[in-house]
Short mmCIF file of C-alpha atoms in Angstrom, two decimals:
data_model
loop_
_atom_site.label_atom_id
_atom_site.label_comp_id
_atom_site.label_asym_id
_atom_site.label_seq_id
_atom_site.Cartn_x
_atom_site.Cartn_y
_atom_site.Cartn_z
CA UNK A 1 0.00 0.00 0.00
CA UNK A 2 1.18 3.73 -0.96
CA UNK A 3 -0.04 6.82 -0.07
CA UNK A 4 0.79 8.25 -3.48
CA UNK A 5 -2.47 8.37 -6.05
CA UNK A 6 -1.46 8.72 -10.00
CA UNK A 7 -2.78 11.28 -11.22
CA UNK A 8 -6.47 10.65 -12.89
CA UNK A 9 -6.61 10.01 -16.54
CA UNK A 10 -7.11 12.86 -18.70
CA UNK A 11 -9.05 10.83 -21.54
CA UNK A 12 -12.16 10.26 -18.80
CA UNK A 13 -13.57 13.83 -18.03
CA UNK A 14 -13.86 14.31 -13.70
CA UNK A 15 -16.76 16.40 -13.80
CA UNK A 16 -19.15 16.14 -10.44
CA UNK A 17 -22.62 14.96 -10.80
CA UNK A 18 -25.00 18.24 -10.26
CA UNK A 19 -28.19 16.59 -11.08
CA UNK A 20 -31.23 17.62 -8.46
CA UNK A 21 -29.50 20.48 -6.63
CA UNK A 22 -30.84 23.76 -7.69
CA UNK A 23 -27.67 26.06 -8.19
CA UNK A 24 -24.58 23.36 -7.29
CA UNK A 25 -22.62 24.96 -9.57
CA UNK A 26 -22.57 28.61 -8.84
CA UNK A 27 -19.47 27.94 -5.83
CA UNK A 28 -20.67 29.84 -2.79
CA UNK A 29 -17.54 31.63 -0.46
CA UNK A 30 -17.38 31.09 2.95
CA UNK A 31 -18.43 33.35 5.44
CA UNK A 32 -16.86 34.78 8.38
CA UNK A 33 -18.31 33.37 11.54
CA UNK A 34 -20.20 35.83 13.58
CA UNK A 35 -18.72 34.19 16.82
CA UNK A 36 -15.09 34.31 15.78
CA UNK A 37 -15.41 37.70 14.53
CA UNK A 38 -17.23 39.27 18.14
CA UNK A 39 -14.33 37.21 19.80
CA UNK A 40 -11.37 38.65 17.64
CA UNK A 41 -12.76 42.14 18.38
CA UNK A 42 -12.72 40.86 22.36
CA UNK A 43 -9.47 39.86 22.50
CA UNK A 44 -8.27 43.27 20.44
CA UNK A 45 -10.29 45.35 22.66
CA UNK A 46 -8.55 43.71 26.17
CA UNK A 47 -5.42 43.83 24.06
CA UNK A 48 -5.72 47.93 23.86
CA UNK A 49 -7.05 47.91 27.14
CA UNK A 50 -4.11 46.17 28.81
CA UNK A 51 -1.61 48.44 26.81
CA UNK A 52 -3.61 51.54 27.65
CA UNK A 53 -3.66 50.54 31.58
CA UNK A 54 -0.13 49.84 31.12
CA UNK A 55 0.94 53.09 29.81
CA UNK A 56 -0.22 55.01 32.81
CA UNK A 57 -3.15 57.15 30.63
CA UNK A 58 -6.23 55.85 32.66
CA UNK A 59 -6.74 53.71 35.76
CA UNK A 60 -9.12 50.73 34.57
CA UNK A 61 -11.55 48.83 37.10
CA UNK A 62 -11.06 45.21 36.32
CA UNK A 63 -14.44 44.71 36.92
CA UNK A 64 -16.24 47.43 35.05
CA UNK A 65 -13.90 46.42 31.99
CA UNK A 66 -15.35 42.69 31.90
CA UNK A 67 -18.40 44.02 32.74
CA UNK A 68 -18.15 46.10 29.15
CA UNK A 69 -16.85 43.83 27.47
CA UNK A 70 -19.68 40.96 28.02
CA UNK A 71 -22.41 43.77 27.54
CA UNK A 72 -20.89 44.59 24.50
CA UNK A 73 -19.89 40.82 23.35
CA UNK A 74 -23.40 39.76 23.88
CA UNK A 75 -24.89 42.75 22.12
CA UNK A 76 -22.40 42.04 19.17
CA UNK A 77 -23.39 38.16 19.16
CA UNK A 78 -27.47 38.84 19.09
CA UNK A 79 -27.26 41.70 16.06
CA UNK A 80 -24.80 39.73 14.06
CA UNK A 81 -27.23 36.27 14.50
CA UNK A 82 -29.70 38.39 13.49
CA UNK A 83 -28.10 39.53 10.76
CA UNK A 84 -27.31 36.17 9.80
CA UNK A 85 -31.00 34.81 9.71
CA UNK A 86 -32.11 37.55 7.79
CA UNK A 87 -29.98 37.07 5.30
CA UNK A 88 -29.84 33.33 5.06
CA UNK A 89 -34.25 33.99 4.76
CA UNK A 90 -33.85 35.71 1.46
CA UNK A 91 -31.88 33.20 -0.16
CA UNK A 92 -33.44 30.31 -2.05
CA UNK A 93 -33.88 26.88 0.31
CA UNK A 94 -32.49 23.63 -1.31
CA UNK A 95 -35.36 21.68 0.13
CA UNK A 96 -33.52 20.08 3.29
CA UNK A 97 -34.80 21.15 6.73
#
C-alpha cells in the first residue's frame, strides 16, 4: 500500500454529478463566523485595554472592563445572528430542513 495516487486520466472527463441540486454549480464563499469575529474584536479590545492601563493614561476597574466587554460581546453576538437569519431567509432553500 502507498499513499501516493497517480494522477487521474485525462481521456475520462472528472466532472461532479449536479443533477437535483438547484444552483450546485454557482461555488458559494465562505463566510466569516459571527462568533469568531465578536471574539477577535474581544481579545483586540482587552489587548488595547491592557496596553492603555499599562501606559499610565487611565486607571481601569477590572471589573467594570469585563463588565463592558460581556455587555458589548453579547450585544455584538445577538445583532450579528440576526443579521445572519435575515440574510440566510432571502436566499433560495435547497429543500432540506
Amino acid at each position: 500500500m502507498s499513499s501516493f495516487d497517480p494522477a487521474p486520466d485525462s481521456s475520462t472527463p472528472q466532472t461532479p454529478t449536479t443533477a437535483g441540486h438547484p444552483g450546485a454549480d454557482a461555488p458559494q464563499q465562505p463566510s466569516a463566523r459571527v462568533g469568531t469575529i465578536v471574539w477577535g474584536l474581544i481579545v483586540m479590545a482587552l489587548a488595547a485595554l491592557i496596553i492603555i492601563a499599562q501606559l499610565g493614561v487611565v486607571t481601569l476597574n477590572g471589573t467594570y472592563v469585563l463588565i463592558g466587554l460581556m455587555i458589548g460581546a453579547g450585544a455584538a453576538l445577538v445583532i450579528g445572528g440576526l443579521l445572519s437569519a435575515r440574510k440566510r431567509d432571502n436566499e433560495a432553500t435547497t429543500g432540506k430542513s
